[in-house]
Amino acid sequence: MALILLIMIVVLVDLAVKSAIEGADPKDFPKELDCAGGFITLHQSRNEGLPMGALKDKPELVKLIPLVVLSAVAGIFLWLFPRKGHAAEKVGTALVLGGGLSNLYDRIKRGYVVDYFSVRIEKLKKLVFNLGDIAIFLGAAVMLAAEIMETVRER
């Protein structure tokens, strides 16, 4: 049940932040997030494509690809869910599902994904993300780490 709750929290928090960002005055952006010491900048950005705007001229494909990928991830989650152990894989998959569902909702409902922050790291500061993107990245990293650890244990 905790995994379902994790998925719901990621989706609901990300959608709430997206709604707040969308409802704010565009003149207020970009702005530094005060509590982050200038490390995080808030934006009001619409991504009509896949990551980094890829395929934005093909809106139906931009909806179909994430739907197919998310369906596969959901299948993996449903396969893992009843099995004993595999905690890292389950958490990782739940994070990917939460982030993916939030972004898929945006693509279907709004026609674009709301991105709202960037980090002051040289190669990343021009990229704008959202919490769903971070959940997808962290979930994939957790699953990769679990797979690497499993491979090392088997040797």
mmCIF file of C-alpha atoms in Angstrom:
data_model
loop_
_atom_site.group_PDB
_atom_site.id
_atom_site.type_symbol
_atom_site.label_atom_id
_atom_site.label_comp_id
_atom_site.label_asym_id
_atom_site.label_seq_id
_atom_site.Cartn_x
_atom_site.Cartn_y
_atom_site.Cartn_z
ATOM 1 C CA MET A 1 0.000 0.000 0.000
ATOM 2 C CA ALA A 2 2.926 2.330 0.688
ATOM 3 C CA LEU A 3 3.986 2.070 -2.957
ATOM 4 C CA ILE A 4 0.554 3.139 -4.196
ATOM 5 C CA LEU A 5 0.717 6.037 -1.726
ATOM 6 C CA LEU A 6 4.164 7.004 -3.059
ATOM 7 C CA ILE A 7 2.813 7.087 -6.630
ATOM 8 C CA MET A 8 -0.161 9.203 -5.540
ATOM 9 C CA ILE A 9 2.016 11.642 -3.578
ATOM 10 C CA VAL A 10 4.362 12.209 -6.523
ATOM 11 C CA VAL A 11 1.439 12.758 -8.909
ATOM 12 C CA LEU A 12 -0.572 15.016 -6.605
ATOM 13 C CA VAL A 13 2.333 17.164 -5.383
ATOM 14 C CA ASP A 14 3.686 17.640 -8.908
ATOM 15 C CA LEU A 15 0.259 18.519 -10.319
ATOM 16 C CA ALA A 16 -0.370 20.948 -7.433
ATOM 17 C CA VAL A 17 2.928 22.741 -8.032
ATOM 18 C CA LYS A 18 2.266 22.807 -11.790
ATOM 19 C CA SER A 19 -1.152 24.343 -11.152
ATOM 20 C CA ALA A 20 0.326 26.999 -8.865
ATOM 21 C CA ILE A 21 3.035 27.837 -11.400
ATOM 22 C CA GLU A 22 0.503 28.011 -14.241
ATOM 23 C CA GLY A 23 -1.728 30.291 -12.178
ATOM 24 C CA ALA A 24 1.050 32.736 -11.316
ATOM 25 C CA ASP A 25 1.785 35.935 -13.197
ATOM 26 C CA PRO A 26 4.290 35.249 -16.012
ATOM 27 C CA LYS A 27 6.076 38.513 -15.112
ATOM 28 C CA ASP A 28 7.191 36.845 -11.854
ATOM 29 C CA PHE A 29 9.443 34.406 -13.736
ATOM 30 C CA PRO A 30 12.214 33.451 -13.775
ATOM 31 C CA LYS A 31 12.966 33.986 -10.102
ATOM 32 C CA GLU A 32 15.335 32.444 -7.619
ATOM 33 C CA LEU A 33 13.818 30.220 -4.945
ATOM 34 C CA ASP A 34 14.697 32.066 -1.737
ATOM 35 C CA CYS A 35 15.034 29.018 0.503
ATOM 36 C CA ALA A 36 17.493 27.351 -1.928
ATOM 37 C CA GLY A 37 20.210 29.980 -1.684
ATOM 38 C CA GLY A 38 20.079 30.762 -5.399
ATOM 39 C CA PHE A 39 20.709 27.135 -6.373
ATOM 40 C CA ILE A 40 17.181 26.708 -7.801
ATOM 41 C CA THR A 41 15.458 29.081 -10.220
ATOM 42 C CA LEU A 42 11.698 28.905 -10.765
ATOM 43 C CA HIS A 43 10.298 29.190 -14.280
ATOM 44 C CA GLN A 44 6.919 29.143 -15.964
ATOM 45 C CA SER A 45 7.684 26.890 -18.918
ATOM 46 C CA ARG A 46 5.592 24.801 -21.301
ATOM 47 C CA ASN A 47 7.210 21.827 -23.017
ATOM 48 C CA GLU A 48 5.098 20.704 -25.961
ATOM 49 C CA GLY A 49 7.516 17.909 -26.862
ATOM 50 C CA LEU A 50 9.368 15.097 -25.187
ATOM 51 C CA PRO A 51 12.385 15.933 -22.982
ATOM 52 C CA MET A 52 14.225 19.016 -24.247
ATOM 53 C CA GLY A 53 11.394 19.717 -26.711
ATOM 54 C CA ALA A 54 12.014 16.700 -28.945
ATOM 55 C CA LEU A 55 9.219 15.916 -31.448
ATOM 56 C CA LYS A 56 7.156 18.965 -30.452
ATOM 57 C CA ASP A 57 5.927 19.168 -34.046
ATOM 58 C CA LYS A 58 4.333 15.698 -33.675
ATOM 59 C CA PRO A 59 1.801 16.096 -30.808
ATOM 60 C CA GLU A 60 0.115 12.709 -31.232
ATOM 61 C CA LEU A 61 3.459 10.916 -31.087
ATOM 62 C CA VAL A 62 4.418 12.992 -28.041
ATOM 63 C CA LYS A 63 1.348 11.548 -26.286
ATOM 64 C CA LEU A 64 1.691 8.001 -27.648
ATOM 65 C CA ILE A 65 5.342 7.341 -26.778
ATOM 66 C CA PRO A 66 4.990 8.169 -23.048
ATOM 67 C CA LEU A 67 1.723 6.197 -22.911
ATOM 68 C CA VAL A 68 3.424 3.091 -24.334
ATOM 69 C CA VAL A 69 6.475 3.440 -22.073
ATOM 70 C CA LEU A 70 4.327 4.104 -19.000
ATOM 71 C CA SER A 71 2.182 1.062 -19.822
ATOM 72 C CA ALA A 72 5.319 -1.097 -19.865
ATOM 73 C CA VAL A 73 6.472 0.376 -16.537
ATOM 74 C CA ALA A 74 3.015 -0.280 -15.066
ATOM 75 C CA GLY A 75 3.271 -3.880 -16.274
ATOM 76 C CA ILE A 76 6.637 -4.257 -14.546
ATOM 77 C CA PHE A 77 5.193 -2.711 -11.384
ATOM 78 C CA LEU A 78 2.224 -5.107 -11.415
ATOM 79 C CA TRP A 79 4.591 -8.030 -11.962
ATOM 80 C CA LEU A 80 6.853 -6.946 -9.076
ATOM 81 C CA PHE A 81 4.128 -5.838 -6.654
ATOM 82 C CA PRO A 82 3.058 -9.259 -5.281
ATOM 83 C CA ARG A 83 6.603 -10.672 -5.110
ATOM 84 C CA LYS A 84 8.553 -10.861 -1.862
ATOM 85 C CA GLY A 85 11.632 -8.667 -1.685
ATOM 86 C CA HIS A 86 12.679 -6.460 -4.594
ATOM 87 C CA ALA A 87 12.061 -3.370 -2.435
ATOM 88 C CA ALA A 88 14.413 -1.103 -4.396
ATOM 89 C CA GLU A 89 12.947 -2.148 -7.730
ATOM 90 C CA LYS A 90 9.419 -1.572 -6.419
ATOM 91 C CA VAL A 91 10.254 1.891 -5.057
ATOM 92 C CA GLY A 92 12.094 2.815 -8.243
ATOM 93 C CA THR A 93 9.218 1.669 -10.423
ATOM 94 C CA ALA A 94 6.706 3.528 -8.226
ATOM 95 C CA LEU A 95 8.728 6.745 -8.591
ATOM 96 C CA VAL A 96 8.884 6.331 -12.380
ATOM 97 C CA LEU A 97 5.131 5.678 -12.482
ATOM 98 C CA GLY A 98 4.323 8.708 -10.318
ATOM 99 C CA GLY A 99 6.437 11.075 -12.386
ATOM 100 C CA GLY A 100 5.313 9.548 -15.655
ATOM 101 C CA LEU A 101 1.622 9.720 -14.761
ATOM 102 C CA SER A 102 1.901 13.375 -13.782
ATOM 103 C CA ASN A 103 3.599 14.290 -17.047
ATOM 104 C CA LEU A 104 1.231 12.099 -19.097
ATOM 105 C CA TYR A 105 -1.732 13.867 -17.480
ATOM 106 C CA ASP A 106 -0.236 17.184 -18.586
ATOM 107 C CA ARG A 107 0.295 15.959 -22.141
ATOM 108 C CA ILE A 108 -3.278 14.700 -22.439
ATOM 109 C CA LYS A 109 -5.109 17.434 -20.489
ATOM 110 C CA ARG A 110 -3.037 20.529 -21.299
ATOM 111 C CA GLY A 111 -1.273 19.498 -24.519
ATOM 112 C CA TYR A 112 2.106 20.296 -22.949
ATOM 113 C CA VAL A 113 4.087 19.523 -19.800
ATOM 114 C CA VAL A 114 4.553 22.289 -17.249
ATOM 115 C CA ASP A 115 8.205 22.572 -16.256
ATOM 116 C CA TYR A 116 9.072 24.896 -13.416
ATOM 117 C CA PHE A 117 12.609 24.767 -12.065
ATOM 118 C CA SER A 118 16.246 24.659 -13.040
ATOM 119 C CA VAL A 119 19.326 24.050 -10.923
ATOM 120 C CA ARG A 120 22.511 26.059 -10.909
ATOM 121 C CA ILE A 121 24.810 23.341 -12.184
ATOM 122 C CA GLU A 122 26.780 24.468 -15.223
ATOM 123 C CA LYS A 123 25.490 21.922 -17.763
ATOM 124 C CA LEU A 124 21.943 21.772 -16.338
ATOM 125 C CA LYS A 125 21.108 25.414 -15.645
ATOM 126 C CA LYS A 126 19.480 25.915 -19.058
ATOM 127 C CA LEU A 127 17.236 22.852 -18.660
ATOM 128 C CA VAL A 128 13.892 23.290 -16.908
ATOM 129 C CA PHE A 129 12.414 20.320 -15.007
ATOM 130 C CA ASN A 130 9.456 19.436 -12.834
ATOM 131 C CA LEU A 131 9.055 17.111 -9.857
ATOM 132 C CA GLY A 132 7.745 14.354 -12.151
ATOM 133 C CA ASP A 133 10.977 14.477 -14.146
ATOM 134 C CA ILE A 134 13.023 14.210 -10.960
ATOM 135 C CA ALA A 135 10.913 11.258 -9.756
ATOM 136 C CA ILE A 136 11.453 9.491 -13.095
ATOM 137 C CA PHE A 137 15.204 10.106 -12.929
ATOM 138 C CA LEU A 138 15.499 8.993 -9.287
ATOM 139 C CA GLY A 139 13.319 5.945 -9.890
ATOM 140 C CA ALA A 140 15.425 4.879 -12.861
ATOM 141 C CA ALA A 141 18.608 5.437 -10.826
ATOM 142 C CA VAL A 142 17.250 3.303 -7.956
ATOM 143 C CA MET A 143 16.312 0.508 -10.367
ATOM 144 C CA LEU A 144 19.718 0.678 -12.057
ATOM 145 C CA ALA A 145 21.542 0.599 -8.714
ATOM 146 C CA ALA A 146 19.458 -2.396 -7.607
ATOM 147 C CA GLU A 147 20.258 -4.225 -10.837
ATOM 148 C CA ILE A 148 23.982 -3.500 -10.490
ATOM 149 C CA MET A 149 23.980 -4.699 -6.876
ATOM 150 C CA GLU A 150 22.133 -7.877 -7.864
ATOM 151 C CA THR A 151 24.661 -8.558 -10.636
ATOM 152 C CA VAL A 152 27.567 -8.023 -8.240
ATOM 153 C CA ARG A 153 25.985 -10.358 -5.655
ATOM 154 C CA GLU A 154 25.523 -13.089 -8.254
ATOM 155 C CA ARG A 155 29.205 -13.028 -9.150
#
